[in-house]
Amino acid sequence: MQLKTFNVYDNQNKAVQDAFDMLTAKIHINNSQKKLKTFALTSCRPGEGKTSLAISLAISIAHSGWRVLLVDGDMRKPTASKRLSKETQMGLADYLAGKIEFSEAVSETNITNLFYFACGTDCLNPVELLCSARFQELINKARSRYDFVLFDTPALEIVADANIIASNVEATLIVVEAGSTSLVNIKRVKEQLENLNANILGVVLNKVKKHEYKRYFSSYNYFHKKNGFFKNLLKKKKTYSRVENVAAKENAAKL
């Protein structure tokens, strides 16, 4: 398989590290208790940092010792592939169209345990491809070969693609931008997914300002602890590599 290189930065920001520990632990617990392996990461609107978060989360899970497949599910605007490679690579659109086999679309990365499934070449009708039996076949194959499968999807309020992906995977995470995405938008997207019988795992608050994040945990003396609680839930001790300037935390409040 062709080696792909992630543009990954070593980030020593403890807030970012612990935030992804929390999110990775959430994914791990659901995998352990409910056997959930396939996840969609989506957002209300474009530009909320969903792709950066998807890449960082995939790296975090891979560092925990699990085999992870990151799928660029945005066949209209392949942002993940633009970050990972300057060249066009055959992938999701080509597989769903029957042009290539599953193994031909999967690439290794420079991150141990992390594999990448590109969005593919130009696609005129993504909805038609996602509604095909071949898409369910892809999910089944990915589920049998990897511990976790993450789909980076388009924004929910823009096109129908994300709705189709969310209704076919086992759980969905909604990424929202702190201080930007309105509660009205979040509730509308939540209802939209519920009408599709999609399993909403939770909401991830992204682009949180450092001083706001620190204030959230200050009463717990959180930043003075040498070892985070969630590290104990992971499969093995990991090193931290993060995409630059990404901060996320799970929003525990119910919508």
PDB file of C-alpha atoms in Angstrom:
ATOM      1  CA  MET A   1       0.000   0.000   0.000  1.00  0.00           C
ATOM      2  CA  GLN A   2       1.114   3.534  -0.707  1.00  0.00           C
ATOM      3  CA  LEU A   3       2.435   5.337   2.346  1.00  0.00           C
ATOM      4  CA  LYS A   4       0.607   8.566   3.113  1.00  0.00           C
ATOM      5  CA  THR A   5       2.097  11.198   5.401  1.00  0.00           C
ATOM      6  CA  PHE A   6      -0.020  13.105   7.912  1.00  0.00           C
ATOM      7  CA  ASN A   7       0.868  16.702   8.629  1.00  0.00           C
ATOM      8  CA  VAL A   8       0.934  16.120  12.388  1.00  0.00           C
ATOM      9  CA  TYR A   9       2.330  18.478  15.012  1.00  0.00           C
ATOM     10  CA  ASP A  10       3.551  17.567  18.479  1.00  0.00           C
ATOM     11  CA  ASN A  11       1.297  19.534  20.802  1.00  0.00           C
ATOM     12  CA  GLN A  12       2.269  19.733  24.474  1.00  0.00           C
ATOM     13  CA  ASN A  13      -0.857  21.653  25.496  1.00  0.00           C
ATOM     14  CA  LYS A  14      -2.252  19.661  28.411  1.00  0.00           C
ATOM     15  CA  ALA A  15      -5.783  20.945  27.868  1.00  0.00           C
ATOM     16  CA  VAL A  16      -5.767  19.580  24.328  1.00  0.00           C
ATOM     17  CA  GLN A  17      -4.195  16.293  25.393  1.00  0.00           C
ATOM     18  CA  ASP A  18      -6.673  15.694  28.196  1.00  0.00           C
ATOM     19  CA  ALA A  19      -9.622  16.744  26.043  1.00  0.00           C
ATOM     20  CA  PHE A  20      -8.760  14.097  23.486  1.00  0.00           C
ATOM     21  CA  ASP A  21      -8.164  11.595  26.292  1.00  0.00           C
ATOM     22  CA  MET A  22     -11.756  12.196  27.392  1.00  0.00           C
ATOM     23  CA  LEU A  23     -13.100  11.793  23.882  1.00  0.00           C
ATOM     24  CA  THR A  24     -10.990   8.700  23.195  1.00  0.00           C
ATOM     25  CA  ALA A  25     -12.171   7.200  26.483  1.00  0.00           C
ATOM     26  CA  LYS A  26     -15.794   7.841  25.494  1.00  0.00           C
ATOM     27  CA  ILE A  27     -15.231   6.024  22.203  1.00  0.00           C
ATOM     28  CA  HIS A  28     -13.375   3.198  23.949  1.00  0.00           C
ATOM     29  CA  ILE A  29     -16.092   2.692  26.584  1.00  0.00           C
ATOM     30  CA  ASN A  30     -18.804   2.495  23.945  1.00  0.00           C
ATOM     31  CA  ASN A  31     -16.722   0.012  22.001  1.00  0.00           C
ATOM     32  CA  SER A  32     -16.141  -2.107  25.091  1.00  0.00           C
ATOM     33  CA  GLN A  33     -19.707  -2.030  26.433  1.00  0.00           C
ATOM     34  CA  LYS A  34     -21.813  -1.759  23.284  1.00  0.00           C
ATOM     35  CA  LYS A  35     -19.405  -3.084  20.631  1.00  0.00           C
ATOM     36  CA  LEU A  36     -19.656   0.147  18.639  1.00  0.00           C
ATOM     37  CA  LYS A  37     -16.938   0.337  15.990  1.00  0.00           C
ATOM     38  CA  THR A  38     -18.198   2.627  13.223  1.00  0.00           C
ATOM     39  CA  PHE A  39     -18.601   6.359  13.881  1.00  0.00           C
ATOM     40  CA  ALA A  40     -19.563   9.427  11.870  1.00  0.00           C
ATOM     41  CA  LEU A  41     -18.176  12.841  12.762  1.00  0.00           C
ATOM     42  CA  THR A  42     -20.348  15.612  11.423  1.00  0.00           C
ATOM     43  CA  SER A  43     -21.265  19.237  12.127  1.00  0.00           C
ATOM     44  CA  CYS A  44     -24.124  21.658  11.683  1.00  0.00           C
ATOM     45  CA  ARG A  45     -22.256  23.967   9.328  1.00  0.00           C
ATOM     46  CA  PRO A  46     -18.953  23.954   7.408  1.00  0.00           C
ATOM     47  CA  GLY A  47     -15.902  25.432   9.114  1.00  0.00           C
ATOM     48  CA  GLU A  48     -16.499  24.127  12.639  1.00  0.00           C
ATOM     49  CA  GLY A  49     -13.221  22.199  12.735  1.00  0.00           C
ATOM     50  CA  LYS A  50     -14.739  18.772  12.159  1.00  0.00           C
ATOM     51  CA  THR A  51     -11.997  17.476   9.855  1.00  0.00           C
ATOM     52  CA  SER A  52      -9.155  18.596  12.121  1.00  0.00           C
ATOM     53  CA  LEU A  53     -10.920  16.972  15.050  1.00  0.00           C
ATOM     54  CA  ALA A  54     -11.530  13.747  13.103  1.00  0.00           C
ATOM     55  CA  ILE A  55      -7.844  13.489  12.213  1.00  0.00           C
ATOM     56  CA  SER A  56      -6.741  14.240  15.780  1.00  0.00           C
ATOM     57  CA  LEU A  57      -9.205  11.749  17.249  1.00  0.00           C
ATOM     58  CA  ALA A  58      -8.082   9.053  14.819  1.00  0.00           C
ATOM     59  CA  ILE A  59      -4.465   9.663  15.824  1.00  0.00           C
ATOM     60  CA  SER A  60      -5.338   9.604  19.530  1.00  0.00           C
ATOM     61  CA  ILE A  61      -7.149   6.262  19.232  1.00  0.00           C
ATOM     62  CA  ALA A  62      -4.330   4.811  17.126  1.00  0.00           C
ATOM     63  CA  HIS A  63      -1.783   5.840  19.763  1.00  0.00           C
ATOM     64  CA  SER A  64      -3.816   3.797  22.246  1.00  0.00           C
ATOM     65  CA  GLY A  65      -2.946   0.664  20.296  1.00  0.00           C
ATOM     66  CA  TRP A  66      -6.114   0.223  18.228  1.00  0.00           C
ATOM     67  CA  ARG A  67      -6.293  -0.208  14.458  1.00  0.00           C
ATOM     68  CA  VAL A  68      -8.179   2.806  13.091  1.00  0.00           C
ATOM     69  CA  LEU A  69      -9.502   3.530   9.605  1.00  0.00           C
ATOM     70  CA  LEU A  70     -10.186   7.199   8.847  1.00  0.00           C
ATOM     71  CA  VAL A  71     -12.582   7.574   5.913  1.00  0.00           C
ATOM     72  CA  ASP A  72     -12.927  10.893   4.087  1.00  0.00           C
ATOM     73  CA  GLY A  73     -16.672  10.764   3.494  1.00  0.00           C
ATOM     74  CA  ASP A  74     -16.935  14.189   1.877  1.00  0.00           C
ATOM     75  CA  MET A  75     -16.906  13.384  -1.825  1.00  0.00           C
ATOM     76  CA  ARG A  76     -17.948  16.958  -2.656  1.00  0.00           C
ATOM     77  CA  LYS A  77     -15.176  18.745  -0.753  1.00  0.00           C
ATOM     78  CA  PRO A  78     -12.321  16.392   0.155  1.00  0.00           C
ATOM     79  CA  THR A  79     -10.754  18.478   2.940  1.00  0.00           C
ATOM     80  CA  ALA A  80      -9.097  15.574   4.730  1.00  0.00           C
ATOM     81  CA  SER A  81      -7.338  14.376   1.606  1.00  0.00           C
ATOM     82  CA  LYS A  82      -6.086  17.891   0.921  1.00  0.00           C
ATOM     83  CA  ARG A  83      -4.449  17.906   4.343  1.00  0.00           C
ATOM     84  CA  LEU A  84      -2.932  14.466   3.988  1.00  0.00           C
ATOM     85  CA  SER A  85      -1.802  14.505   0.387  1.00  0.00           C
ATOM     86  CA  LYS A  86      -1.381  16.984  -2.448  1.00  0.00           C
ATOM     87  CA  GLU A  87      -2.159  14.339  -5.043  1.00  0.00           C
ATOM     88  CA  THR A  88      -5.538  12.958  -6.039  1.00  0.00           C
ATOM     89  CA  GLN A  89      -6.021   9.434  -4.752  1.00  0.00           C
ATOM     90  CA  MET A  90      -8.657   6.895  -5.692  1.00  0.00           C
ATOM     91  CA  GLY A  91     -10.891   6.109  -2.753  1.00  0.00           C
ATOM     92  CA  LEU A  92     -14.504   6.157  -1.572  1.00  0.00           C
ATOM     93  CA  ALA A  93     -16.161   7.433  -4.766  1.00  0.00           C
ATOM     94  CA  ASP A  94     -14.174   5.001  -6.895  1.00  0.00           C
ATOM     95  CA  TYR A  95     -14.876   2.037  -4.607  1.00  0.00           C
ATOM     96  CA  LEU A  96     -18.606   2.756  -4.475  1.00  0.00           C
ATOM     97  CA  ALA A  97     -18.646   3.064  -8.275  1.00  0.00           C
ATOM     98  CA  GLY A  98     -17.046  -0.381  -8.542  1.00  0.00           C
ATOM     99  CA  LYS A  99     -13.806   0.889 -10.083  1.00  0.00           C
ATOM    100  CA  ILE A 100     -11.478  -0.458  -7.366  1.00  0.00           C
ATOM    101  CA  GLU A 101     -11.489  -2.989  -4.549  1.00  0.00           C
ATOM    102  CA  PHE A 102     -11.438  -2.184  -0.821  1.00  0.00           C
ATOM    103  CA  SER A 103      -7.736  -2.946  -0.361  1.00  0.00           C
ATOM    104  CA  GLU A 104      -6.815  -0.628  -3.239  1.00  0.00           C
ATOM    105  CA  ALA A 105      -8.459   2.338  -1.528  1.00  0.00           C
ATOM    106  CA  VAL A 106      -6.804   1.895   1.875  1.00  0.00           C
ATOM    107  CA  SER A 107      -3.452   3.560   2.531  1.00  0.00           C
ATOM    108  CA  GLU A 108      -1.032   3.276   5.405  1.00  0.00           C
ATOM    109  CA  THR A 109       0.112   6.411   7.215  1.00  0.00           C
ATOM    110  CA  ASN A 110       3.203   7.369   9.169  1.00  0.00           C
ATOM    111  CA  ILE A 111       1.127   6.883  12.343  1.00  0.00           C
ATOM    112  CA  THR A 112       1.262   3.310  13.640  1.00  0.00           C
ATOM    113  CA  ASN A 113      -2.185   1.636  13.565  1.00  0.00           C
ATOM    114  CA  LEU A 114      -3.768   4.453  11.539  1.00  0.00           C
ATOM    115  CA  PHE A 115      -5.039   3.808   8.013  1.00  0.00           C
ATOM    116  CA  TYR A 116      -6.651   6.182   5.542  1.00  0.00           C
ATOM    117  CA  PHE A 117      -9.481   5.794   3.020  1.00  0.00           C
ATOM    118  CA  ALA A 118      -9.504   8.802   0.687  1.00  0.00           C
ATOM    119  CA  CYS A 119     -12.665  10.379  -0.726  1.00  0.00           C
ATOM    120  CA  GLY A 120     -11.612   9.434  -4.240  1.00  0.00           C
ATOM    121  CA  THR A 121     -11.761  11.182  -7.580  1.00  0.00           C
ATOM    122  CA  ASP A 122     -14.501  13.485  -8.880  1.00  0.00           C
ATOM    123  CA  CYS A 123     -18.019  12.331  -8.081  1.00  0.00           C
ATOM    124  CA  LEU A 124     -21.155  13.683  -9.762  1.00  0.00           C
ATOM    125  CA  ASN A 125     -23.749  12.058  -7.499  1.00  0.00           C
ATOM    126  CA  PRO A 126     -22.502  11.142  -3.996  1.00  0.00           C
ATOM    127  CA  VAL A 127     -26.031  10.437  -2.702  1.00  0.00           C
ATOM    128  CA  GLU A 128     -26.608   7.763  -5.333  1.00  0.00           C
ATOM    129  CA  LEU A 129     -23.315   6.070  -4.429  1.00  0.00           C
ATOM    130  CA  LEU A 130     -23.967   6.230  -0.680  1.00  0.00           C
ATOM    131  CA  CYS A 131     -27.407   4.679  -1.154  1.00  0.00           C
ATOM    132  CA  SER A 132     -25.935   1.712  -2.997  1.00  0.00           C
ATOM    133  CA  ALA A 133     -25.441  -1.743  -1.502  1.00  0.00           C
ATOM    134  CA  ARG A 134     -21.727  -1.277  -2.004  1.00  0.00           C
ATOM    135  CA  PHE A 135     -21.622   1.341   0.765  1.00  0.00           C
ATOM    136  CA  GLN A 136     -23.015  -1.100   3.316  1.00  0.00           C
ATOM    137  CA  GLU A 137     -20.509  -3.625   2.010  1.00  0.00           C
ATOM    138  CA  LEU A 138     -17.722  -1.102   2.676  1.00  0.00           C
ATOM    139  CA  ILE A 139     -18.899  -0.592   6.259  1.00  0.00           C
ATOM    140  CA  ASN A 140     -19.030  -4.338   6.873  1.00  0.00           C
ATOM    141  CA  LYS A 141     -15.535  -4.869   5.489  1.00  0.00           C
ATOM    142  CA  ALA A 142     -14.097  -1.955   7.459  1.00  0.00           C
ATOM    143  CA  ARG A 143     -15.771  -3.152  10.655  1.00  0.00           C
ATOM    144  CA  SER A 144     -14.301  -6.631  10.280  1.00  0.00           C
ATOM    145  CA  ARG A 145     -10.752  -5.413   9.600  1.00  0.00           C
ATOM    146  CA  TYR A 146     -10.343  -2.493  12.009  1.00  0.00           C
ATOM    147  CA  ASP A 147     -11.067  -1.791  15.672  1.00  0.00           C
ATOM    148  CA  PHE A 148     -12.511   1.642  14.925  1.00  0.00           C
ATOM    149  CA  VAL A 149     -13.785   3.257  11.725  1.00  0.00           C
ATOM    150  CA  LEU A 150     -14.228   7.050  11.648  1.00  0.00           C
ATOM    151  CA  PHE A 151     -16.129   8.759   8.822  1.00  0.00           C
ATOM    152  CA  ASP A 152     -15.403  12.455   8.295  1.00  0.00           C
ATOM    153  CA  THR A 153     -18.677  13.624   6.727  1.00  0.00           C
ATOM    154  CA  PRO A 154     -19.981  16.860   5.182  1.00  0.00           C
ATOM    155  CA  ALA A 155     -21.988  19.295   7.303  1.00  0.00           C
ATOM    156  CA  LEU A 156     -25.536  18.126   8.024  1.00  0.00           C
ATOM    157  CA  GLU A 157     -27.276  21.346   7.002  1.00  0.00           C
ATOM    158  CA  ILE A 158     -25.613  21.496   3.581  1.00  0.00           C
ATOM    159  CA  VAL A 159     -26.143  18.172   1.792  1.00  0.00           C
ATOM    160  CA  ALA A 160     -27.835  14.814   2.390  1.00  0.00           C
ATOM    161  CA  ASP A 161     -24.583  12.821   2.376  1.00  0.00           C
ATOM    162  CA  ALA A 162     -24.000  13.067   6.131  1.00  0.00           C
ATOM    163  CA  ASN A 163     -27.546  11.896   6.854  1.00  0.00           C
ATOM    164  CA  ILE A 164     -26.999   8.723   4.837  1.00  0.00           C
ATOM    165  CA  ILE A 165     -23.657   7.966   6.481  1.00  0.00           C
ATOM    166  CA  ALA A 166     -25.007   8.654   9.983  1.00  0.00           C
ATOM    167  CA  SER A 167     -27.963   6.337   9.422  1.00  0.00           C
ATOM    168  CA  ASN A 168     -25.641   3.494   8.393  1.00  0.00           C
ATOM    169  CA  VAL A 169     -22.925   3.699  11.069  1.00  0.00           C
ATOM    170  CA  GLU A 170     -23.338   2.693  14.706  1.00  0.00           C
ATOM    171  CA  ALA A 171     -22.854   6.107  16.338  1.00  0.00           C
ATOM    172  CA  THR A 172     -22.513   9.774  15.422  1.00  0.00           C
ATOM    173  CA  LEU A 173     -20.619  12.638  17.051  1.00  0.00           C
ATOM    174  CA  ILE A 174     -21.779  16.193  16.349  1.00  0.00           C
ATOM    175  CA  VAL A 175     -18.974  18.775  16.290  1.00  0.00           C
ATOM    176  CA  VAL A 176     -19.970  22.338  17.159  1.00  0.00           C
ATOM    177  CA  GLU A 177     -17.873  25.493  17.252  1.00  0.00           C
ATOM    178  CA  ALA A 178     -17.739  27.214  20.640  1.00  0.00           C
ATOM    179  CA  GLY A 179     -19.302  30.664  20.589  1.00  0.00           C
ATOM    180  CA  SER A 180     -20.533  30.277  17.018  1.00  0.00           C
ATOM    181  CA  THR A 181     -22.985  27.411  16.545  1.00  0.00           C
ATOM    182  CA  SER A 182     -26.400  28.284  17.949  1.00  0.00           C
ATOM    183  CA  LEU A 183     -28.433  26.001  20.191  1.00  0.00           C
ATOM    184  CA  VAL A 184     -31.237  26.245  17.627  1.00  0.00           C
ATOM    185  CA  ASN A 185     -28.961  24.763  14.959  1.00  0.00           C
ATOM    186  CA  ILE A 186     -27.797  21.999  17.287  1.00  0.00           C
ATOM    187  CA  LYS A 187     -31.357  21.040  18.235  1.00  0.00           C
ATOM    188  CA  ARG A 188     -32.419  21.063  14.586  1.00  0.00           C
ATOM    189  CA  VAL A 189     -29.550  18.756  13.638  1.00  0.00           C
ATOM    190  CA  LYS A 190     -30.293  16.512  16.621  1.00  0.00           C
ATOM    191  CA  GLU A 191     -33.919  16.130  15.521  1.00  0.00           C
ATOM    192  CA  GLN A 192     -32.779  15.543  11.956  1.00  0.00           C
ATOM    193  CA  LEU A 193     -30.568  12.641  13.042  1.00  0.00           C
ATOM    194  CA  GLU A 194     -33.187  11.228  15.400  1.00  0.00           C
ATOM    195  CA  ASN A 195     -35.698  11.115  12.543  1.00  0.00           C
ATOM    196  CA  LEU A 196     -33.207   8.898  10.711  1.00  0.00           C
ATOM    197  CA  ASN A 197     -32.852   6.647  13.784  1.00  0.00           C
ATOM    198  CA  ALA A 198     -29.190   7.625  13.961  1.00  0.00           C
ATOM    199  CA  ASN A 199     -27.459   6.896  17.268  1.00  0.00           C
ATOM    200  CA  ILE A 200     -26.142  10.233  18.591  1.00  0.00           C
ATOM    201  CA  LEU A 201     -23.194   9.496  20.847  1.00  0.00           C
ATOM    202  CA  GLY A 202     -22.757  13.101  21.942  1.00  0.00           C
ATOM    203  CA  VAL A 203     -21.690  16.630  21.078  1.00  0.00           C
ATOM    204  CA  VAL A 204     -18.061  17.764  20.890  1.00  0.00           C
ATOM    205  CA  LEU A 205     -17.426  21.433  21.627  1.00  0.00           C
ATOM    206  CA  ASN A 206     -14.567  22.519  19.381  1.00  0.00           C
ATOM    207  CA  LYS A 207     -12.370  25.631  19.141  1.00  0.00           C
ATOM    208  CA  VAL A 208     -12.682  26.350  22.855  1.00  0.00           C
ATOM    209  CA  LYS A 209     -10.544  29.294  23.954  1.00  0.00           C
ATOM    210  CA  LYS A 210      -7.781  28.330  26.342  1.00  0.00           C
ATOM    211  CA  HIS A 211      -8.844  30.586  29.221  1.00  0.00           C
ATOM    212  CA  GLU A 212     -12.437  29.353  29.008  1.00  0.00           C
ATOM    213  CA  TYR A 213     -11.375  25.710  29.011  1.00  0.00           C
ATOM    214  CA  LYS A 214      -9.084  26.217  31.995  1.00  0.00           C
ATOM    215  CA  ARG A 215     -11.803  27.994  33.974  1.00  0.00           C
ATOM    216  CA  TYR A 216     -14.125  25.027  33.379  1.00  0.00           C
ATOM    217  CA  PHE A 217     -11.787  22.717  35.275  1.00  0.00           C
ATOM    218  CA  SER A 218     -10.221  25.151  37.775  1.00  0.00           C
ATOM    219  CA  SER A 219     -12.489  24.203  40.669  1.00  0.00           C
ATOM    220  CA  TYR A 220     -11.323  20.585  40.370  1.00  0.00           C
ATOM    221  CA  ASN A 221      -7.610  21.431  40.512  1.00  0.00           C
ATOM    222  CA  TYR A 222      -7.569  19.566  37.218  1.00  0.00           C
ATOM    223  CA  PHE A 223      -4.483  21.095  35.664  1.00  0.00           C
ATOM    224  CA  HIS A 224      -2.289  20.306  38.669  1.00  0.00           C
ATOM    225  CA  LYS A 225      -2.723  16.566  38.339  1.00  0.00           C
ATOM    226  CA  LYS A 226       0.223  14.821  36.790  1.00  0.00           C
ATOM    227  CA  ASN A 227      -1.768  11.904  35.401  1.00  0.00           C
ATOM    228  CA  GLY A 228      -5.290  12.144  33.989  1.00  0.00           C
ATOM    229  CA  PHE A 229      -7.982   9.691  35.047  1.00  0.00           C
ATOM    230  CA  PHE A 230      -8.877   8.789  31.495  1.00  0.00           C
ATOM    231  CA  LYS A 231      -5.368   7.541  30.713  1.00  0.00           C
ATOM    232  CA  ASN A 232      -6.141   4.488  32.836  1.00  0.00           C
ATOM    233  CA  LEU A 233      -8.954   3.514  30.488  1.00  0.00           C
ATOM    234  CA  LEU A 234      -6.742   3.310  27.439  1.00  0.00           C
ATOM    235  CA  LYS A 235      -5.251   0.122  26.129  1.00  0.00           C
ATOM    236  CA  LYS A 236      -1.662   1.160  26.710  1.00  0.00           C
ATOM    237  CA  LYS A 237       0.455   4.210  27.456  1.00  0.00           C
ATOM    238  CA  LYS A 238       0.701   6.477  24.454  1.00  0.00           C
ATOM    239  CA  THR A 239       2.723   9.410  23.181  1.00  0.00           C
ATOM    240  CA  TYR A 240       0.904  12.558  22.167  1.00  0.00           C
ATOM    241  CA  SER A 241       0.833  14.000  18.663  1.00  0.00           C
ATOM    242  CA  ARG A 242      -1.896  16.428  17.730  1.00  0.00           C
ATOM    243  CA  VAL A 243      -2.993  18.533  14.804  1.00  0.00           C
ATOM    244  CA  GLU A 244      -2.015  22.121  15.571  1.00  0.00           C
ATOM    245  CA  ASN A 245      -4.495  24.481  17.245  1.00  0.00           C
ATOM    246  CA  VAL A 246      -7.257  21.950  17.827  1.00  0.00           C
ATOM    247  CA  ALA A 247      -9.012  22.010  21.205  1.00  0.00           C
ATOM    248  CA  ALA A 248     -12.081  19.947  21.981  1.00  0.00           C
ATOM    249  CA  LYS A 249     -14.060  18.785  24.950  1.00  0.00           C
ATOM    250  CA  GLU A 250     -17.167  16.702  25.298  1.00  0.00           C
ATOM    251  CA  ASN A 251     -20.272  18.645  26.248  1.00  0.00           C
ATOM    252  CA  ALA A 252     -21.995  16.544  28.909  1.00  0.00           C
ATOM    253  CA  ALA A 253     -25.163  18.642  28.908  1.00  0.00           C
ATOM    254  CA  LYS A 254     -28.193  17.076  27.277  1.00  0.00           C
ATOM    255  CA  LEU A 255     -29.602  18.839  24.244  1.00  0.00           C
TER     256      LEU A 255
END
